[in-house]
Structures are given as C-alpha cells and as structure tokens.
C-alpha cells in the first residue's frame, strides 16, 4: 500500500519508521498504528536509481585534475602574469623611475576599478579564472587540497534525490534535488575575446555566393586559437578558411542537408566557429544592403541562439579547474549582415554558459518573435525552474521580472570584437582560387571536379606548383577524391603550409635587409630551410604514382569537358540559334520568365 501510494517501482525495498531520522524501525508484518500517526519512509536500495541517462551530469571527482590534458594555449596562459602595467603618476608618485608604489604598481586583470573606469563589459576567461581562484583561495592543482572552483550550471532535477526521502519526480521533489531559480544577468567574462580573419579574401569569397545568386550561405570556420595580447590573458580565434557543407540555400533561409556537418582538414586546423549570411539588397543599385539586425529588432534570433548553444555544447573547453573537467566553449558565431550604414558588416557572438545549460537541459525554446526566448512549462516529464531577468525601468531602477513565458535573447549573448591583421600572413596563398565545394546555384562558376582541377593546375604555368597547392578548398577536394594515399596527403599539407611559411620568411628577410637589421642572416637561414622542406616534399609528391594517376585523370576529364563544350557550341551555331542570347528565358532560381537580358528581373540572379 505504501509503495503504491508513493509510486515506487515494483520490487523496491524501503523501511518504515515513526522517527524522522529512521531510528525506530517498524516491522511490516505487525504494524501497531493508530489514527494520526506519522510514518517516515526511507529507500533502502539503489533500485530507485533508474534512468541514469536522464540524470544530469555529475562531477567526475574520481579523475585527478593533474591528469586532465588541457589545450596548450590554456597551459601557456596559466603561466603568464597577465597584470596591467601602469605608468608613474606625476601627481602622487614620490619615488624615482626605478621605484614603485600603490599608484603605479601593476593591476590584476580583473581589477574592478579598472574595469569600471574603462567600461569593460567582459573580461577574458583566464582573468575570470584567476579572480575566482584568488577569491576562493584555491590551492594549486598539484596540491592534495585542490578543489576545482568552476562548475557548469545543472538545471535538471537531481535523481536520485540526495535526501532519499521520496521517489523520482513527479512523485516527489524537495529543496535538495530541485534546481534553483535562474536569474539572468550579463556574463562578465568571455571564452574568446577577438575573432581575426587571416585575410580579407576569406570573407569576400564567402560573400561572393550571395553576390552571384542572391541566396544566403552557411559555413564552418577553421583556424586556430592564439593568445590575444590586446586583452590581459585574452584569446583570439584566427579564421584561415570557411568550409561550406551541403545545404539548400534560398534568399531568406538556409537548410543543411546533414544535421552536424564537419570537415576535418589534414592541416592541423581546428573548428573555431560558424558563419552565415543574412543579406538583402536595398534595391538602389549602389551596393547597399538592408539593415535587419539592430537595437530595435534583434542581433541574434532565438532560433539562431539555440543553434549556437548546441554547437558550443558539442565543443567544450577541457580544463582542470572544473569538477567535470569541462567549462564553457570557444566556438564562435559570426553573422554577416547589413549595419546601420547600409554596408556589409560582421558581428561575432557567443552564447553564455547559462544559455548553453538552458538549451542542453531543455529549459528554453525558440519563439515566434525572434528577439524573445520562450521558457517551457513544467510537465510530469520535466521540471522547469523559475526564470527571472533584471532590467532598468523608466525611473532608472533595477526591476526583477519573471520570464512568463518569454525574456529577451540579449540576456544570453556575449559580444566579441573582430578584425583583420594589418600585415596579413594567411596559411593559404594561392593566387587563383579553386572552386568552392557544394556551390550548386552559381551558374557562372564551374563546380569542384576533375576538369576544374585540370584547369587549376594548368591555368598559369608561371605560378609555382607549391603556391597553387596552397589552397584550402583544393586540399579538401584532393582529400575527398581519395586518389592520393595518406602519405601523399601529408605531403600535400606540408607543401600547402610550407609555401606560406617560406613566403612569410622571404618578406621578413626583405624587410630586414631594407632596414639593415642584424637578424637578416638568421632569417635567410630560416627561409632557406622552409624552401628546402617544400622542395623536398613537393619532389616526393610529384614523383609518386598517386600524383601521376591524379593528373592523368584530371587531364582526361579536362579534355572531355572541352570537347563537350566545343560540340555544344557547334550544334547551337549550326541549328540557327537554339540558345541565343535574345528572347524569353526562365530563371533557374525563381522560375520567372524574363523577356531579355542576363539578370533576372525578380531575384537579380545571373542565370544565363
């Protein structure tokens, strides 16, 4: 009867007692109870621990923090001082140039007065980590007294309940297993401080799809993470290339053909983020675009925010300072859209750790209004904690408002800066770009196939082969073609990266020689070393059977494609104008029947 009333699973064992601490146990065979007696039930077995997959992630306390393998960048930043240097104050400093006092001594990277004076919205992740460790007086990770100071939010009901006094939700819930209420505030730190594109051509080639078709585009950004010296203990994501997965593009939507597209290039590149277009021509013919995203509409829609949070949850940062060995993510989101000046601009964001936890635990969902996020309602299957957010009202007072049922998406966003280097040194230096993968709507550009490879390799004989191979999309095509063996693909990657390094060293040598610096001899040796490496790898690649087979297939495909075009041109000219440039034609994109011209009158795409 007791098990039925409490909805315990069949066969579970428990004890009955009239004492809250379970001291005076009662026998189930002979219960001497009277009306009004209070019984206390205590589960006795671990059979209540069902549905372990539905339980939230528990801290992996068994694994020592010393054996957690972090990113080399995190190991490097942990050893840096990261202090903010200050100059000698002429009004308060009473010491000489070699002295130091409270008015000129370096500040910690999280100093609250410095942050308030300089209007810093987000400090770096390692500055925040140092602040937490100093506040909690955390021992070093190698110490036996070390306790990880970072924890990721868990917003699910803890199952089984630590109190062991009731069954699983919805049969019971208490303060020990119930998640706390959520109060949304702006996250004071960010995992990545800056997004740097290695060259302007990376973005221009991505936008060229919209310029040719009028359709939007999605891409995955590959590059690396580096130390960002402009921010104390800062991190920047350097984007070297953008991979465009298979997708269906439209003027106002993008649909990916596979749910989690990724492409691992054999060049040591990391997946650092995603980028997508949201552009619309304003119709003036001046190249201006419509400004869709601004303070009065939205910067990142609720659906886009959930997508970014899902990607961030798939790519966590490994750290020894978290009880779960994971904390946050460095995955960034870049939106290319129109700004308030009607010019094409880039905006970079991340979703806060609380936002990622809310998406991962199923607390929120997208709403019809793109600027608002919707909080789900509690159900017998899932308990949803209360969500609050703070804002300043018309009187300048902070007001705490419950999210019933929506709240602004901006509470989950972390803004990042972006830019381009003053002296670009990209990893890929090919002078002529290989056709970008999966572009099916660009009728004025040939696809990435063997005939395109033949044209790419023979287009300009004056360009060295090493420079021609230094193209991300070409390396990707060679890898997917599966003609070259793994050893040859390693050589292709070495040539592609070595060509850029050799060019960079030659530029440094030329700059050093013009300025008369003493380090020209070392630069000359380094440049010669890179040239020798590239030449050695290139010779081994070209002399191999895999490369000869590849070039033969590419040559035959190129010749077949050329013969096909010649036959098609001859047939059209002999037939009396079957494909003349005059007369009505149907746009392949929007199916509008145009009277004349090459550009569609409705969508503007060049379809002839």
Coordinates of N, CA, C and O in Angstrom, one line a residue, residues 201-295:
X201 N 40.2 38.0 -48.2 CA 39.7 37.1 -49.2 C 38.8 36.0 -48.6 O 37.9 35.5 -49.3
X202 N 39.1 35.6 -47.3 CA 38.3 34.6 -46.7 C 36.8 35.0 -46.6 O 35.9 34.2 -46.9
X203 N 36.6 36.2 -46.3 CA 35.2 36.7 -46.2 C 34.6 37.1 -47.5 O 33.5 36.8 -47.8
X204 N 35.5 37.6 -48.4 CA 35.0 38.0 -49.7 C 34.5 36.8 -50.5 O 33.5 36.8 -51.2
X205 N 35.3 35.7 -50.5 CA 34.9 34.5 -51.2 C 33.6 33.9 -50.6 O 32.8 33.3 -51.4
X206 N 33.4 34.1 -49.3 CA 32.2 33.6 -48.7 C 31.0 34.4 -49.2 O 29.9 33.9 -49.5
X207 N 31.1 35.7 -49.2 CA 30.0 36.6 -49.6 C 29.8 36.5 -51.1 O 28.7 36.9 -51.6
X208 N 30.7 36.1 -51.9 CA 30.6 36.1 -53.4 C 29.4 35.2 -53.8 O 28.8 35.4 -54.8
X209 N 29.0 34.2 -53.0 CA 27.9 33.4 -53.3 C 26.6 34.2 -53.3 O 25.8 34.0 -54.2
X210 N 26.4 35.1 -52.3 CA 25.2 35.9 -52.3 C 25.3 36.9 -53.5 O 24.2 37.2 -54.0
X211 N 26.4 37.4 -53.8 CA 26.5 38.4 -54.9 C 26.1 37.8 -56.2 O 25.6 38.5 -57.1
X212 N 26.3 36.5 -56.4 CA 26.0 35.8 -57.6 C 24.6 35.2 -57.7 O 24.1 35.1 -58.8
X213 N 24.1 34.8 -56.6 CA 22.8 34.1 -56.6 C 21.7 34.8 -55.8 O 20.5 34.5 -56.0
X214 N 22.0 35.8 -54.9 CA 21.0 36.4 -54.0 C 20.6 35.5 -52.9 O 19.6 35.8 -52.2
X215 N 21.2 34.4 -52.7 CA 20.8 33.4 -51.6 C 21.8 33.5 -50.5 O 23.0 33.9 -50.6
X216 N 21.4 33.1 -49.3 CA 22.2 33.1 -48.1 C 23.1 31.8 -48.1 O 22.9 30.9 -48.9
X217 N 24.0 31.8 -47.2 CA 25.0 30.7 -47.1 C 25.5 30.5 -45.7 O 25.5 31.4 -44.9
X218 N 25.8 29.2 -45.4 CA 26.3 28.8 -44.1 C 27.6 28.2 -44.3 O 27.9 27.5 -45.2
X219 N 28.5 28.4 -43.3 CA 29.9 27.9 -43.4 C 30.4 27.6 -42.0 O 30.1 28.2 -41.0
X220 N 31.4 26.7 -42.0 CA 32.1 26.3 -40.7 C 33.5 26.9 -40.8 O 34.2 26.7 -41.9
X221 N 33.9 27.7 -39.8 CA 35.2 28.4 -39.9 C 36.3 27.5 -39.2 O 36.1 27.0 -38.1
X222 N 37.4 27.4 -39.9 CA 38.5 26.6 -39.5 C 39.7 27.5 -39.3 O 40.0 28.3 -40.1
X223 N 40.4 27.2 -38.2 CA 41.6 28.0 -38.0 C 42.3 27.5 -36.7 O 42.5 26.3 -36.5
X224 N 42.6 28.4 -35.8 CA 43.3 28.1 -34.6 C 43.0 29.2 -33.5 O 42.5 30.3 -33.8
X225 N 43.4 28.9 -32.3 CA 43.2 29.8 -31.2 C 44.6 30.3 -30.8 O 45.6 29.5 -30.7
X226 N 44.8 31.6 -30.5 CA 46.0 32.2 -30.1 C 45.8 33.1 -29.0 O 44.7 33.5 -28.6
X227 N 47.0 33.5 -28.4 CA 47.0 34.5 -27.3 C 46.7 35.8 -28.0 O 47.3 36.2 -29.0
X228 N 45.8 36.6 -27.4 CA 45.4 38.0 -27.9 C 46.0 39.0 -27.0 O 45.5 39.3 -25.9
X229 N 47.2 39.6 -27.3 CA 47.9 40.5 -26.4 C 47.2 41.8 -26.1 O 47.5 42.5 -25.1
X230 N 46.2 42.2 -26.9 CA 45.5 43.4 -26.6 C 44.6 43.4 -25.4 O 44.2 44.4 -24.9
X231 N 44.2 42.2 -24.9 CA 43.4 42.0 -23.7 C 44.2 41.2 -22.7 O 44.9 40.2 -23.1
X232 N 44.3 41.6 -21.5 CA 45.0 40.8 -20.5 C 44.5 39.3 -20.4 O 43.4 39.0 -20.2
X233 N 45.5 38.4 -20.7 CA 45.2 37.0 -20.8 C 44.1 36.6 -21.8 O 43.3 35.7 -21.6
X234 N 44.1 37.4 -22.9 CA 43.0 37.2 -23.9 C 43.3 36.1 -24.8 O 44.4 35.6 -25.0
X235 N 42.2 35.7 -25.5 CA 42.3 34.6 -26.5 C 41.6 35.1 -27.8 O 40.5 35.8 -27.7
X236 N 42.2 34.8 -28.9 CA 41.5 35.2 -30.2 C 41.4 33.9 -31.1 O 42.3 33.1 -31.0
X237 N 40.4 33.9 -31.9 CA 40.2 32.9 -32.9 C 40.6 33.4 -34.2 O 40.1 34.4 -34.7
X238 N 41.6 32.7 -34.8 CA 42.1 33.1 -36.2 C 41.5 32.2 -37.2 O 41.6 31.0 -37.2
X239 N 40.7 32.8 -38.1 CA 40.0 32.1 -39.2 C 40.8 32.0 -40.4 O 41.1 33.1 -41.0
X240 N 41.2 30.8 -40.8 CA 42.0 30.7 -42.0 C 41.2 30.3 -43.3 O 41.6 30.6 -44.4
X241 N 40.1 29.6 -43.1 CA 39.2 29.2 -44.2 C 37.8 28.9 -43.7 O 37.6 28.7 -42.5
X242 N 36.9 28.9 -44.6 CA 35.5 28.6 -44.3 C 35.0 27.5 -45.2 O 35.1 27.6 -46.5
X243 N 34.6 26.4 -44.6 CA 34.1 25.2 -45.3 C 32.6 25.3 -45.4 O 31.9 25.6 -44.4
X244 N 32.1 25.1 -46.6 CA 30.6 25.2 -46.9 C 30.1 23.8 -47.0 O 30.3 23.2 -48.0
X245 N 29.3 23.3 -46.0 CA 28.8 22.0 -46.1 C 27.6 21.9 -47.1 O 27.1 23.0 -47.5
X246 N 27.2 20.7 -47.4 CA 26.0 20.6 -48.3 C 24.8 21.3 -47.7 O 24.4 21.0 -46.6
X247 N 24.1 22.1 -48.5 CA 23.0 22.9 -48.0 C 22.1 23.3 -49.1 O 22.5 23.4 -50.3
X248 N 20.8 23.6 -48.7 CA 19.9 24.2 -49.7 C 19.7 25.7 -49.3 O 19.2 26.0 -48.2
X249 N 20.1 26.5 -50.2 CA 20.1 28.0 -50.0 C 18.9 28.6 -50.6 O 18.5 28.2 -51.7
X250 N 18.4 29.7 -50.0 CA 17.3 30.4 -50.5 C 17.6 31.9 -50.1 O 18.4 32.2 -49.3
X251 N 16.8 32.9 -50.7 CA 17.0 34.3 -50.4 C 16.8 34.6 -48.9 O 17.3 35.6 -48.4
X252 N 15.9 33.8 -48.2 CA 15.6 34.1 -46.8 C 15.7 32.9 -45.9 O 15.2 32.9 -44.8
X253 N 16.4 31.8 -46.3 CA 16.5 30.7 -45.4 C 17.7 29.8 -45.9 O 18.2 29.9 -47.0
X254 N 18.2 29.0 -45.0 CA 19.2 28.0 -45.2 C 18.8 26.7 -44.6 O 18.4 26.7 -43.4
X255 N 19.0 25.6 -45.3 CA 18.7 24.3 -44.7 C 19.8 23.4 -45.0 O 20.2 23.1 -46.1
X256 N 20.4 22.9 -43.9 CA 21.6 22.0 -44.0 C 21.1 20.6 -44.4 O 20.1 20.1 -43.9
X257 N 21.8 19.9 -45.3 CA 21.4 18.5 -45.7 C 21.7 17.5 -44.6 O 21.1 16.4 -44.6
X258 N 22.7 17.7 -43.8 CA 23.1 16.8 -42.7 C 23.1 17.6 -41.4 O 23.4 18.8 -41.4
X259 N 22.6 17.0 -40.3 CA 22.4 17.8 -39.1 C 23.7 18.4 -38.4 O 23.7 19.4 -37.9
X260 N 24.8 17.6 -38.5 CA 26.0 18.1 -37.8 C 27.2 18.0 -38.8 O 28.0 17.1 -38.7
X261 N 27.2 18.9 -39.8 CA 28.3 18.8 -40.8 C 29.6 19.3 -40.2 O 29.8 20.3 -39.6
X262 N 30.7 18.5 -40.5 CA 32.0 18.9 -40.1 C 33.0 18.3 -41.2 O 32.7 17.3 -41.8
X263 N 34.1 19.0 -41.3 CA 35.1 18.6 -42.3 C 36.4 18.8 -41.6 O 36.8 19.9 -41.4
X264 N 37.1 17.7 -41.4 CA 38.4 17.8 -40.7 C 39.5 17.9 -41.8 O 39.8 16.9 -42.4
X265 N 40.1 19.0 -41.9 CA 41.2 19.2 -42.9 C 42.5 18.6 -42.3 O 42.7 18.7 -41.1
X266 N 43.3 18.1 -43.2 CA 44.6 17.4 -42.7 C 45.7 18.5 -42.6 O 46.8 18.3 -43.1
X267 N 45.4 19.6 -42.1 CA 46.4 20.7 -42.0 C 46.5 21.2 -40.5 O 47.0 22.3 -40.3
X268 N 46.0 20.4 -39.6 CA 46.1 20.9 -38.2 C 45.2 22.0 -37.8 O 45.4 22.7 -36.8
X269 N 44.1 22.2 -38.6 CA 43.2 23.3 -38.3 C 42.1 22.8 -37.3 O 41.7 21.7 -37.3
X270 N 41.6 23.7 -36.5 CA 40.6 23.5 -35.6 C 39.3 24.1 -36.1 O 39.3 25.1 -36.8
X271 N 38.2 23.5 -35.7 CA 36.8 24.1 -35.9 C 36.6 25.2 -34.9 O 36.4 24.9 -33.7
X272 N 36.7 26.4 -35.3 CA 36.6 27.5 -34.3 C 35.2 28.2 -34.3 O 35.0 29.0 -33.3
X273 N 34.4 27.9 -35.3 CA 33.1 28.6 -35.2 C 32.3 28.4 -36.5 O 32.7 27.6 -37.4
X274 N 31.2 29.1 -36.6 CA 30.4 29.0 -37.8 C 30.0 30.4 -38.2 O 30.1 31.4 -37.4
X275 N 29.7 30.6 -39.5 CA 29.4 31.9 -40.1 C 28.2 31.7 -41.1 O 28.1 30.6 -41.7
X276 N 27.4 32.7 -41.2 CA 26.3 32.6 -42.2 C 25.9 34.0 -42.6 O 26.2 35.0 -41.9
X277 N 25.3 34.1 -43.8 CA 24.9 35.4 -44.4 C 23.5 35.7 -44.1 O 22.6 34.8 -44.0
X278 N 23.2 36.9 -43.9 CA 21.8 37.4 -43.8 C 21.8 38.8 -44.5 O 21.7 39.8 -43.9
X279 N 21.8 38.7 -45.8 CA 22.0 39.9 -46.6 C 20.8 40.1 -47.5 O 20.2 39.1 -48.0
X280 N 20.4 41.4 -47.8 CA 19.3 41.7 -48.7 C 19.6 43.1 -49.3 O 19.9 44.0 -48.7
X281 N 19.7 43.1 -50.7 CA 20.0 44.3 -51.4 C 18.8 45.3 -51.2 O 17.6 44.9 -51.2
X282 N 19.2 46.6 -51.0 CA 18.1 47.6 -50.8 C 17.5 48.1 -52.1 O 16.5 48.9 -52.0
X283 N 17.9 47.6 -53.2 CA 17.3 47.9 -54.5 C 17.7 49.3 -55.1 O 17.2 49.6 -56.1
X284 N 18.7 49.9 -54.5 CA 19.1 51.2 -55.0 C 20.1 51.1 -56.1 O 20.4 52.1 -56.9
X285 N 20.7 49.9 -56.3 CA 21.7 49.7 -57.3 C 23.1 50.2 -56.9 O 24.0 50.3 -57.8
X286 N 23.3 50.6 -55.7 CA 24.6 51.2 -55.3 C 25.4 50.2 -54.4 O 26.5 50.6 -53.9
X287 N 24.9 49.0 -54.3 CA 25.6 48.0 -53.5 C 25.3 48.0 -52.0 O 25.8 47.3 -51.2
X288 N 24.3 48.9 -51.6 CA 23.9 49.0 -50.2 C 23.0 47.8 -49.9 O 22.3 47.3 -50.8
X289 N 22.9 47.5 -48.6 CA 22.1 46.4 -48.1 C 21.2 46.9 -47.0 O 21.4 47.9 -46.5
X290 N 20.1 46.1 -46.8 CA 19.1 46.4 -45.8 C 19.7 46.1 -44.4 O 20.3 45.0 -44.2
X291 N 19.5 47.0 -43.4 CA 19.9 46.7 -42.1 C 18.7 46.0 -41.3 O 17.7 46.6 -41.0
X292 N 18.9 44.7 -41.1 CA 17.9 43.9 -40.5 C 18.1 43.8 -39.0 O 17.1 43.8 -38.2
X293 N 19.3 43.8 -38.5 CA 19.7 43.5 -37.1 C 20.2 44.8 -36.5 O 21.2 45.3 -36.8
X294 N 19.4 45.3 -35.5 CA 19.8 46.5 -34.8 C 19.1 46.5 -33.4 O 18.4 45.5 -33.1
X295 N 19.3 47.5 -32.7 CA 18.9 47.5 -31.3 C 17.3 47.4 -31.2 O 16.8 47.0 -30.1

